[in-house]
Coordinates of N, CA and C in Angstrom, one line a residue:
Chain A
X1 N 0.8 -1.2 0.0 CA 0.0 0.0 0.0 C 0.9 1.3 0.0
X2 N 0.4 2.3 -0.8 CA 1.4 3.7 -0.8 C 1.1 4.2 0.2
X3 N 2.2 4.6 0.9 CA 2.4 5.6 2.1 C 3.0 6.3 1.6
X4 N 2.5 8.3 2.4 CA 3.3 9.4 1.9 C 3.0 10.0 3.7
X5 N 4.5 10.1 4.4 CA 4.7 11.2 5.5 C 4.7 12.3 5.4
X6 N 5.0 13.0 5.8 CA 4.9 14.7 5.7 C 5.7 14.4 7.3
X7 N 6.4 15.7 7.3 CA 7.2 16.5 8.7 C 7.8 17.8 8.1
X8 N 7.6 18.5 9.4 CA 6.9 18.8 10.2 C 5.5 18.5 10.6
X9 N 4.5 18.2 10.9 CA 3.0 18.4 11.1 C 2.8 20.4 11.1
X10 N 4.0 20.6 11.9 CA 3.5 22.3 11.6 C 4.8 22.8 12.1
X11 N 5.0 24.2 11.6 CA 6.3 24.6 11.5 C 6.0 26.5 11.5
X12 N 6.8 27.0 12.4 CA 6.3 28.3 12.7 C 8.2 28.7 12.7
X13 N 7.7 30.1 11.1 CA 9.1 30.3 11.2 C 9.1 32.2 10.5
X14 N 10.6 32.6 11.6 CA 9.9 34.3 11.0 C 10.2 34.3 10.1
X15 N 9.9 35.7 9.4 CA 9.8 36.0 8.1 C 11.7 36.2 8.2
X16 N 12.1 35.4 6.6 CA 13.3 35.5 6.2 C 14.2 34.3 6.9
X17 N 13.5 33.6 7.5 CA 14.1 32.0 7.8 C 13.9 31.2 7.0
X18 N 14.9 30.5 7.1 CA 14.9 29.6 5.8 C 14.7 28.2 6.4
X19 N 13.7 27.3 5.7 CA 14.1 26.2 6.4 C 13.2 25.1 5.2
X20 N 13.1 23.7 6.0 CA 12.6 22.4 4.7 C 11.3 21.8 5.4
X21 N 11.0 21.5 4.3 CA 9.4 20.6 4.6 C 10.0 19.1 3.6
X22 N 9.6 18.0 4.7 CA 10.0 16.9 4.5 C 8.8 16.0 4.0
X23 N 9.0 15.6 3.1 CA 8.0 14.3 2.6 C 8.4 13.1 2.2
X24 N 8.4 11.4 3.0 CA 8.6 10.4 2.6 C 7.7 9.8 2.2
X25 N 8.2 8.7 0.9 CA 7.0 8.0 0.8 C 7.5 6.5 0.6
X26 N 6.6 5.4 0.2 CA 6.7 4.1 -0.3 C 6.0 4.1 -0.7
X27 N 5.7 3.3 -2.2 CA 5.2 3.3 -3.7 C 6.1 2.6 -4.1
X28 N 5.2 1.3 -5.1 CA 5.7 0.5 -5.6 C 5.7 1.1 -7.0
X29 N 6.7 1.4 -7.6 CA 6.9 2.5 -8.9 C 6.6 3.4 -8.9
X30 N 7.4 4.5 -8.4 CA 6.7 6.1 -8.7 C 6.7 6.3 -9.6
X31 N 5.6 7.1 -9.9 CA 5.1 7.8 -11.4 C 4.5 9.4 -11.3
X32 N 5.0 9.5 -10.2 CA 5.5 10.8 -9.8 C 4.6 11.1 -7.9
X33 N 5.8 12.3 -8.3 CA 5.5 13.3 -6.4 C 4.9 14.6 -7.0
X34 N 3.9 15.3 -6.4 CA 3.4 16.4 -6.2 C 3.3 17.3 -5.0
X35 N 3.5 18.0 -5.3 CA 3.6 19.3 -4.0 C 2.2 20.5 -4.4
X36 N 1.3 20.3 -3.5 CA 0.5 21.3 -3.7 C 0.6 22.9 -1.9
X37 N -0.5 23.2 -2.3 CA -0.1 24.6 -1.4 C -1.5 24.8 -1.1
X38 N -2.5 24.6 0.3 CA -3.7 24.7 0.6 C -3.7 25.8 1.3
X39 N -4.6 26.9 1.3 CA -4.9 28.1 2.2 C -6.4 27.7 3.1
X40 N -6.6 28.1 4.0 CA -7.8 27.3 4.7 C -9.3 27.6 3.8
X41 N -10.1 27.0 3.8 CA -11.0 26.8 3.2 C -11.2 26.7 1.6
X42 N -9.5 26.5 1.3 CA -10.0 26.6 0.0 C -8.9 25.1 -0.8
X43 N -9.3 24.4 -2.3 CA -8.9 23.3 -2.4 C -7.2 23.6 -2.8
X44 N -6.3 22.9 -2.7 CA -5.1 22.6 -3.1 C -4.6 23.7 -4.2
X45 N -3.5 24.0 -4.2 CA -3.0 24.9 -5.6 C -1.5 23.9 -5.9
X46 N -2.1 23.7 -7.3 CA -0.5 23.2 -7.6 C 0.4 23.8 -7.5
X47 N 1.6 23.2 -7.3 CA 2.9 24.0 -7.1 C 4.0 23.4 -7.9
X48 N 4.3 21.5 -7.8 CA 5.4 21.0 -8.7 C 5.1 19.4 -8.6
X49 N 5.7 19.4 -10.0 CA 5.5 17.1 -10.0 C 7.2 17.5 -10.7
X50 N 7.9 16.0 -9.9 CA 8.7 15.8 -10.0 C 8.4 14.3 -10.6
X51 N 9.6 14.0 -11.0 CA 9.2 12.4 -11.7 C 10.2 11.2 -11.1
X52 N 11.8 11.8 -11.1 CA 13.0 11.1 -10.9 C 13.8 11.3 -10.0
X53 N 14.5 11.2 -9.0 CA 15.6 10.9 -8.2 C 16.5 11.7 -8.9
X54 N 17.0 13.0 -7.7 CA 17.7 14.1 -8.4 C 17.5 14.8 -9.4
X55 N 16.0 15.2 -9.3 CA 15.4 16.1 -10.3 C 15.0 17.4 -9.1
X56 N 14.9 18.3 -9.6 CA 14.8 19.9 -8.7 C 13.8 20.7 -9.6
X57 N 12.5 21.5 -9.1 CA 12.2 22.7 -9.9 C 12.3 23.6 -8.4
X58 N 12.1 24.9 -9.2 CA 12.3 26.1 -8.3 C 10.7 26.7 -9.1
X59 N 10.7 27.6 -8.0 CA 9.1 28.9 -8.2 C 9.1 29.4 -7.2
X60 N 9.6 30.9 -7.8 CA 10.0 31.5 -6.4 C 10.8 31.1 -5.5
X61 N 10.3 31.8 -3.9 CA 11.3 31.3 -3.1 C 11.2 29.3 -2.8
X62 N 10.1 28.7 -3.3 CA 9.8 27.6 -3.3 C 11.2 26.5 -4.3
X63 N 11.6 25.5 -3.7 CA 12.2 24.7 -4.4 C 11.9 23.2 -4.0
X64 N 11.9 22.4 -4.7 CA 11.2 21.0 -4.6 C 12.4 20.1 -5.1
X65 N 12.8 19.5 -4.7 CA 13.9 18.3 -4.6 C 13.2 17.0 -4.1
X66 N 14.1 15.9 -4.6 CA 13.4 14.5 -4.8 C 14.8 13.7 -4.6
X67 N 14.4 12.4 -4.2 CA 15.3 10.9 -4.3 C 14.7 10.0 -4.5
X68 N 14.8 8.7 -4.3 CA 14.3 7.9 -4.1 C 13.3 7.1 -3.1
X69 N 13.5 8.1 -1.4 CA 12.7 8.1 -0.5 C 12.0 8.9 -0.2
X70 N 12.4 10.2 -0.3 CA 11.5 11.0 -0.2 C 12.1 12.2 -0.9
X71 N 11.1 13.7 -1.1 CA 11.1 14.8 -1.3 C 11.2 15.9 -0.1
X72 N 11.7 17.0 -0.7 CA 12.0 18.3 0.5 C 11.1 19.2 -0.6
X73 N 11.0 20.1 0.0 CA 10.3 21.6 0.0 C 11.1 22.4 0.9
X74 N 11.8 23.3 -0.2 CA 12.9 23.8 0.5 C 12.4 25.3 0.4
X75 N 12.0 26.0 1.9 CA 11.8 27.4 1.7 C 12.7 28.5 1.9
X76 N 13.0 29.1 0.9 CA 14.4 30.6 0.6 C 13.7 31.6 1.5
X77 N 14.0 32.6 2.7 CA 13.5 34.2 2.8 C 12.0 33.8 2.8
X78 N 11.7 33.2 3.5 CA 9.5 33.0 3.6 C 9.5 34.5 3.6
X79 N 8.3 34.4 3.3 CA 7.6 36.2 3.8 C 5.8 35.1 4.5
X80 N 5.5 36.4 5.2 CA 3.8 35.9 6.3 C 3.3 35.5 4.7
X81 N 3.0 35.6 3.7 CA 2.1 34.9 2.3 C 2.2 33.6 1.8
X82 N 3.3 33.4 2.7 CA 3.8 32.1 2.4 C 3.2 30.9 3.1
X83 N 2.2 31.7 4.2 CA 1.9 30.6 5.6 C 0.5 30.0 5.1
X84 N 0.6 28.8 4.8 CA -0.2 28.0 4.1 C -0.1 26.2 5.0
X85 N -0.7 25.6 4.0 CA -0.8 24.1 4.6 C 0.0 23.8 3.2
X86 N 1.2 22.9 3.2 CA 1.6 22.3 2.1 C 1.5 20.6 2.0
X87 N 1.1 20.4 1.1 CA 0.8 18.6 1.0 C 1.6 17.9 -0.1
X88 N 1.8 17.2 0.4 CA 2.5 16.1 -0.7 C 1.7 15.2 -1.2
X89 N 2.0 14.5 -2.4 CA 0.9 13.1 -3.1 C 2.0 12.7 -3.9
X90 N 1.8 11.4 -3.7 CA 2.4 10.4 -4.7 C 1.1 9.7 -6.1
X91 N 1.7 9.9 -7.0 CA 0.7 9.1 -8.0 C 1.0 7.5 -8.4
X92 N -0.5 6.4 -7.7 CA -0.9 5.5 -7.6 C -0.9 4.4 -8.2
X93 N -1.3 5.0 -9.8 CA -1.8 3.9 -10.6 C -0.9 3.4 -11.6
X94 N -0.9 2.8 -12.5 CA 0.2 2.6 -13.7 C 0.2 3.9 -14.6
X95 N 1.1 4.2 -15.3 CA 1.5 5.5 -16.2 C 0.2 5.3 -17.4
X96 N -0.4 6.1 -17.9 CA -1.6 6.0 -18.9 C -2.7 6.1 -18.2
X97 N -3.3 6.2 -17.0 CA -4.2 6.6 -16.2 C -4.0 8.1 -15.6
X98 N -5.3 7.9 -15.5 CA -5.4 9.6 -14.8 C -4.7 9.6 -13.5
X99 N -4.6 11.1 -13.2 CA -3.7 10.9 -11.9 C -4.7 10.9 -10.3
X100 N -4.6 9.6 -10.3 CA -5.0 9.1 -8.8 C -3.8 9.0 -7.8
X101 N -4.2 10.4 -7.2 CA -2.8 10.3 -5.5 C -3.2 10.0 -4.5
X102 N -2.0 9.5 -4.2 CA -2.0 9.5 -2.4 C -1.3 10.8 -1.4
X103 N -2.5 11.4 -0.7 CA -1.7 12.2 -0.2 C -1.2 12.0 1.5
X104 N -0.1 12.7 1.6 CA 0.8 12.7 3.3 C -0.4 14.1 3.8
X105 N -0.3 14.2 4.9 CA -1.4 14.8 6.0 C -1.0 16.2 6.0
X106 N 0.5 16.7 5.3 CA 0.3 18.0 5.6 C 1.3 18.6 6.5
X107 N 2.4 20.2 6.0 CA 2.6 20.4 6.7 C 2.0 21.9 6.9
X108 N 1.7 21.9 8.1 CA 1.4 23.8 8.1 C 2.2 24.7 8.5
X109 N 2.5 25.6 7.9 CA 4.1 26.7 7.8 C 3.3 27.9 8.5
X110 N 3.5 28.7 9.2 CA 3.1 30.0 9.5 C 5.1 30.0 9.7
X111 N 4.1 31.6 8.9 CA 5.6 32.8 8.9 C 4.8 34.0 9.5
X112 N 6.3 34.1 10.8 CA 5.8 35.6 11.3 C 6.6 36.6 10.9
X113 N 5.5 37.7 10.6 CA 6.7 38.5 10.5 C 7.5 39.5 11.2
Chain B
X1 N -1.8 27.6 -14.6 CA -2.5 26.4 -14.8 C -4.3 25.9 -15.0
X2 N -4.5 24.7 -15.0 CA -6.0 24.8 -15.1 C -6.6 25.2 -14.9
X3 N -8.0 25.5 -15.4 CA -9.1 25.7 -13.9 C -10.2 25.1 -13.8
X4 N -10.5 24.8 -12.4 CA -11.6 23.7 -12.1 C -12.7 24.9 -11.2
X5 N -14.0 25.0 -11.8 CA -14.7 25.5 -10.7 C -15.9 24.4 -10.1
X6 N -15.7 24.8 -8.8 CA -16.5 23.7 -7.6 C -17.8 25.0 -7.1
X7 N -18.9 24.2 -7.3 CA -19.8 25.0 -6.6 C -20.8 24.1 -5.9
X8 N -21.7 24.5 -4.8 CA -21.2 26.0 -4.2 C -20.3 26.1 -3.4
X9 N -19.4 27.3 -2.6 CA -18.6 27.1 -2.0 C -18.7 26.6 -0.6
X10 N -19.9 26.8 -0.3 CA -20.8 26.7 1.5 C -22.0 26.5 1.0
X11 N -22.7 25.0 1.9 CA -23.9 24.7 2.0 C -24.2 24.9 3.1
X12 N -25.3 24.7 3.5 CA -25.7 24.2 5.1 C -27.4 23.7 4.4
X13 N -27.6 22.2 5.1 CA -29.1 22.1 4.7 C -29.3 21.4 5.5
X14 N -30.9 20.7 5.9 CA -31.3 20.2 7.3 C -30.8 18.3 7.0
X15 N -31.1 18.2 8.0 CA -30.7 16.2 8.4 C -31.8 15.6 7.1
X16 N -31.6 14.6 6.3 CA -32.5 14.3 5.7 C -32.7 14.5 4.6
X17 N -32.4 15.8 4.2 CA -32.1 16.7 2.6 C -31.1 16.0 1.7
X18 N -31.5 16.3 0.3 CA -30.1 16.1 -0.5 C -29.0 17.3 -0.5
X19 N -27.8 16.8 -1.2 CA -27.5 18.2 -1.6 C -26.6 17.5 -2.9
X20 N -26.7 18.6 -3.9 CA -25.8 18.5 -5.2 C -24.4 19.6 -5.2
X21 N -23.1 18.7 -5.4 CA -22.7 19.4 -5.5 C -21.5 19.3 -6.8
X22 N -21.5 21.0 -7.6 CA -20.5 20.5 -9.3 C -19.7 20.9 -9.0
X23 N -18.7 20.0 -10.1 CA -17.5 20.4 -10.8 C -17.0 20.0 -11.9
X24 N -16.7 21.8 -12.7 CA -16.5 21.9 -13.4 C -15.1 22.0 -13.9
X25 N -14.5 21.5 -15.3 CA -13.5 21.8 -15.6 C -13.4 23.2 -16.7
X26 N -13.3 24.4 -16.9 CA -13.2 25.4 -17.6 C -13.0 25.1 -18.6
X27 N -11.3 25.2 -19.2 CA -10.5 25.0 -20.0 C -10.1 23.6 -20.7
X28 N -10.8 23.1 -20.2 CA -10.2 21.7 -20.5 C -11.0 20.2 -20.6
X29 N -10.9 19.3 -21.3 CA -11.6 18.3 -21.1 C -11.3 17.1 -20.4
X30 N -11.7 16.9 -19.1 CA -11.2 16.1 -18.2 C -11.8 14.7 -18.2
X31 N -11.2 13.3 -18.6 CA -11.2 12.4 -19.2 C -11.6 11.9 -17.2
X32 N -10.9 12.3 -16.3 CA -11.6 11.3 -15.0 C -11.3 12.7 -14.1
X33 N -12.5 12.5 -12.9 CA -12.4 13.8 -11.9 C -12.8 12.4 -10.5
X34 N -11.6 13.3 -9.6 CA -11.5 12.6 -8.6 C -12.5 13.6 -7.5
X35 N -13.3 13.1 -6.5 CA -13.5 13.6 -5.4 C -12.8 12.7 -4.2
X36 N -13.1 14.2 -3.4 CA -12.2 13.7 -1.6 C -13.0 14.8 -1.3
X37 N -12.3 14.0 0.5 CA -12.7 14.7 1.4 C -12.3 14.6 2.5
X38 N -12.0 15.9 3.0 CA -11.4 16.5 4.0 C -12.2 16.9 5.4
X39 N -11.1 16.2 6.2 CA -11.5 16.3 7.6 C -10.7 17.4 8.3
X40 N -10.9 18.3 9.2 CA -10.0 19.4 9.7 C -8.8 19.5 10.3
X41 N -8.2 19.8 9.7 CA -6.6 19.5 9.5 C -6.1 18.4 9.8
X42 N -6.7 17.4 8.7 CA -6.5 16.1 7.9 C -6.1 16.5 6.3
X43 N -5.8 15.2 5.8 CA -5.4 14.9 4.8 C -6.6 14.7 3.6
X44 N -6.1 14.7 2.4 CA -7.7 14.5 1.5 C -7.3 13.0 1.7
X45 N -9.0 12.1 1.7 CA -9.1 11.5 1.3 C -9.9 10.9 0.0
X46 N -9.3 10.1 -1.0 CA -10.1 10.1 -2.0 C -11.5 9.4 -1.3
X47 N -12.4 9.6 -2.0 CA -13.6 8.8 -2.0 C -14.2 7.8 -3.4
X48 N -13.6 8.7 -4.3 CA -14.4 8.3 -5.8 C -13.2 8.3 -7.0
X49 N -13.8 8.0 -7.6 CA -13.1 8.1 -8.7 C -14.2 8.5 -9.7
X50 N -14.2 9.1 -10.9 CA -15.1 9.4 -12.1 C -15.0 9.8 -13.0
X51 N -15.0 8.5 -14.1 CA -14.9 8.7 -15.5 C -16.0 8.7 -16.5
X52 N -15.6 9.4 -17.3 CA -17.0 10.2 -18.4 C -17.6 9.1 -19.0
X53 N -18.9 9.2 -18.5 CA -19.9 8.2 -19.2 C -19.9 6.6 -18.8
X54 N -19.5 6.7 -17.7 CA -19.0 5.3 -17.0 C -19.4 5.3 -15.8
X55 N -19.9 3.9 -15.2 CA -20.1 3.7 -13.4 C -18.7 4.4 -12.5
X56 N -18.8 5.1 -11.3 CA -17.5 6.0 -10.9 C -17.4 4.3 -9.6
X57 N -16.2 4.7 -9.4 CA -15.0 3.4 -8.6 C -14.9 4.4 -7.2
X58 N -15.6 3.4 -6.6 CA -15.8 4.7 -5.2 C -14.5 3.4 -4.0
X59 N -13.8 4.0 -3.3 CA -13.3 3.5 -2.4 C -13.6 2.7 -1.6
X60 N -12.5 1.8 -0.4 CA -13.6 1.1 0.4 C -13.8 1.6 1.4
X61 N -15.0 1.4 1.9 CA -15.6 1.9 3.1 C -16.9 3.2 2.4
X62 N -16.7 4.1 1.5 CA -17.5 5.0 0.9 C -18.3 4.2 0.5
X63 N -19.7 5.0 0.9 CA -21.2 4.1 0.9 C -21.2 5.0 -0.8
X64 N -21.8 4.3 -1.6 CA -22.2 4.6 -2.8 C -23.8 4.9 -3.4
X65 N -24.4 4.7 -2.5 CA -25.7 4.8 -2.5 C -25.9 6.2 -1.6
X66 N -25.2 6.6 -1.1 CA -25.2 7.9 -0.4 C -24.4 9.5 -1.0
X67 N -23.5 8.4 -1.7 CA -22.7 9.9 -2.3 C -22.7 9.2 -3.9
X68 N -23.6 10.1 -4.3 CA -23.8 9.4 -5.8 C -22.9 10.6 -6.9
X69 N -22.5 9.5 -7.3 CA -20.9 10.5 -8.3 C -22.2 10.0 -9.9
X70 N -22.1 11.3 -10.9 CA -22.4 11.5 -12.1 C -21.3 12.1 -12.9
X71 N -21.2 11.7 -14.6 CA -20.1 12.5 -15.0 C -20.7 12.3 -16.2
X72 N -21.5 13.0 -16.4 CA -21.9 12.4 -17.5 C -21.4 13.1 -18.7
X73 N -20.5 14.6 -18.6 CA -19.9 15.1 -20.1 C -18.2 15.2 -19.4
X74 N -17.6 15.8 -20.3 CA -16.1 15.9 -20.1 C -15.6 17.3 -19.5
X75 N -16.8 17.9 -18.9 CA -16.4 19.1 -18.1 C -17.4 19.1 -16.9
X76 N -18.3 18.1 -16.6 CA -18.8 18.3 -15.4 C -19.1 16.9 -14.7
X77 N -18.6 17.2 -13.5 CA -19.1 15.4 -12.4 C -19.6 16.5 -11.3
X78 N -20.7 15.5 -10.6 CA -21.4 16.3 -9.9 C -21.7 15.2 -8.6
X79 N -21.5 15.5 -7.4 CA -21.6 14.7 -6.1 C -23.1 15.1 -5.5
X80 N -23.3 14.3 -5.1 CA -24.6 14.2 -4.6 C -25.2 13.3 -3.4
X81 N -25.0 14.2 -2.2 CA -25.2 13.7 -0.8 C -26.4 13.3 -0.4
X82 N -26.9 12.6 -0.3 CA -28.2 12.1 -0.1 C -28.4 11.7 1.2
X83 N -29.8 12.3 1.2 CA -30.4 11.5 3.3 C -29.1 12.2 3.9
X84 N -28.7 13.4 3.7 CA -27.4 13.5 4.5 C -27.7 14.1 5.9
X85 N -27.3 14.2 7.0 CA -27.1 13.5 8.5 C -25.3 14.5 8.7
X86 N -25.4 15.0 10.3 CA -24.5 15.8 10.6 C -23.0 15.3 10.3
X87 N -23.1 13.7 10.9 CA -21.8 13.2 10.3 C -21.0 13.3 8.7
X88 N -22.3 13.7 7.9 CA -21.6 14.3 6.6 C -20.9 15.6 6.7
X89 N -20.9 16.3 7.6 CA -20.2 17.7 7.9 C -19.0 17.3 6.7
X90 N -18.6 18.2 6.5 CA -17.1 17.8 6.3 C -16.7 19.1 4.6
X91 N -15.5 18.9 4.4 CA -14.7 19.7 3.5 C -14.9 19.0 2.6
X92 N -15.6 18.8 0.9 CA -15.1 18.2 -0.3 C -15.2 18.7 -1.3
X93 N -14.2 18.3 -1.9 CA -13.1 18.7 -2.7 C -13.3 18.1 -4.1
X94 N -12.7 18.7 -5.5 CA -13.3 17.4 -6.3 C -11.3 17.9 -7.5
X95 N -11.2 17.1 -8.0 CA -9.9 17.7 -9.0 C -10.4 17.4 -10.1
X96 N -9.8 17.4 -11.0 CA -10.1 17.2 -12.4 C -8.5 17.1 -13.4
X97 N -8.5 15.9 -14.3 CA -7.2 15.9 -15.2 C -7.6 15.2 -16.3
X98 N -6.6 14.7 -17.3 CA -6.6 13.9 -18.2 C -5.1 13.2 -18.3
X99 N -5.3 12.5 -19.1 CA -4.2 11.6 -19.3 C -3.0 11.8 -19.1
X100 N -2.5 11.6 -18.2 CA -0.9 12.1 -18.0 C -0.8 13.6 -17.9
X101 N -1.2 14.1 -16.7 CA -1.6 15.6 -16.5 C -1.6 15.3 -15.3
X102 N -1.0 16.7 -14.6 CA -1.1 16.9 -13.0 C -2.8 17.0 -13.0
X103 N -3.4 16.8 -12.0 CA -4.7 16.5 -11.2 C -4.9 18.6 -10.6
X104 N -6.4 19.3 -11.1 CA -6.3 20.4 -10.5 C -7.1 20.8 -10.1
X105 N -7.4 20.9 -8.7 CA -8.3 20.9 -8.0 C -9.8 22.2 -7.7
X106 N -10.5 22.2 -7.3 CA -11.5 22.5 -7.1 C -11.3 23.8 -5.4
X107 N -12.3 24.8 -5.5 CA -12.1 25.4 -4.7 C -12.6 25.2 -3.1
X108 N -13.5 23.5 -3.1 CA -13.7 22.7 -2.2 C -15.1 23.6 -1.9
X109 N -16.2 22.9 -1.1 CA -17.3 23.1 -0.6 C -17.5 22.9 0.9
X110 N -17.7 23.6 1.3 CA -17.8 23.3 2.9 C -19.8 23.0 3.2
X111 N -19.9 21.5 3.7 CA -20.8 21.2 3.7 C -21.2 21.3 5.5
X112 N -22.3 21.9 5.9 CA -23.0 21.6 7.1 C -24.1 20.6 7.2
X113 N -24.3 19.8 8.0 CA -25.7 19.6 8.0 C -26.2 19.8 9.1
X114 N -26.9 20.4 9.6 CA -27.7 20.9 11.0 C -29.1 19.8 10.9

């Protein structure tokens, strides 16, 4: 069965601290990781799919790094806009299907400023 | 990126009542749209799965007779809570994608039942 962790559960950091959001998973063939960005009441915003072990995108102060066990979410200089719930998902199924994920529980970032 | 619109954004209806709830995909034609649903500061969980013009693949433990998933074109599936009861409270959520495409989600509905 796929499992995706998330760590922190929550993470309070001032503005201009730098720091990582952790996601492991197990999945029997990845076929990719996703990193979304939830604000309360409202659904998921994409952010990044990664596919491979030592693959990286950047957006903004956001950077998303991968391996083979898990992914980071690396945050540059937060600013308070940044304080969100961030989620990770692994996708499920075989490659040629729609994307059915599994998601980790979440971490929630407040930045003070 | 995409856009999915989910309406409405807030219900509240009495114990008993139905409630319908869509989603749409704007821009795009979405070959399967997933619903979930969110517990408070939980994780989504899927419930459904729903592909156009086909019976939807609901998870286990999701009663299917209660949350009736429709999809009947390539831009709209629509959830439908029936006899719903306070324990349906809850956050749901619906995504939408196609084949080998990130999954893009919905602005989520916050359901009450009183």
């Amino acid at each position: 069965e796929d499992q995706v962790t998330q760590s922190p559960e929550a993470l309070r950091l001032q503005e201009g601290e730098s720091s990582s959001l952790n996601c492991s998973y197990t999945v029997s063939g990845l076929r990719g990781l996703f990193w979304y960005r939830q604000d309360p009441g409202k659904g998921p915003e994409f952010l990044f799919t990664l596919y491979s072990a030592g693959e990286e995108k950047e957006k903004e102060r956001l950077k998303a790094t991968l391996t083979k066990k898990e992914s980071f979410l690396h945050i540059t200089a937060p600013k308070p806009e940044d304080s969100a719930t961030y989620l990770c998902a692994v996708q499920a199924p075989p490659s040629g299907s729609a994307r059915q994920l599994t998601f980790g529980s979440g971490t929630q970032l407040t930045v003070l400023p | 990126g995409a856009v999915v619109s989910q309406h409405p954004s807030r219900v509240i209806c009495k114990s008993g009542t139905s409630v319908k709830i869509e989603c749409r995909s704007l821009d795009f034609q979405a070959t399967t749209m997933f619903w979930y649903r969110q517990f408070p500061k939980k994780s989504l969980m899927l419930m459904a799965t729903s592909n156009e013009g086909s019976k939807a693949t609901y998870e286990q433990g999701v009663e299917k007779d209660k949350f009736l998933i429709n999809h009947a074109s390539l831009t709209l599936s629509t959830l439908t809570v029936t006899s719903a009861h306070p324990e349906d409270s809850s956050f749901y959520i619906c995504s939408a994608s196609w084949v080998n495409t990130e999954a893009f989600f919905g602005q989520g509905t916050r359901l009450t039942v009183v």
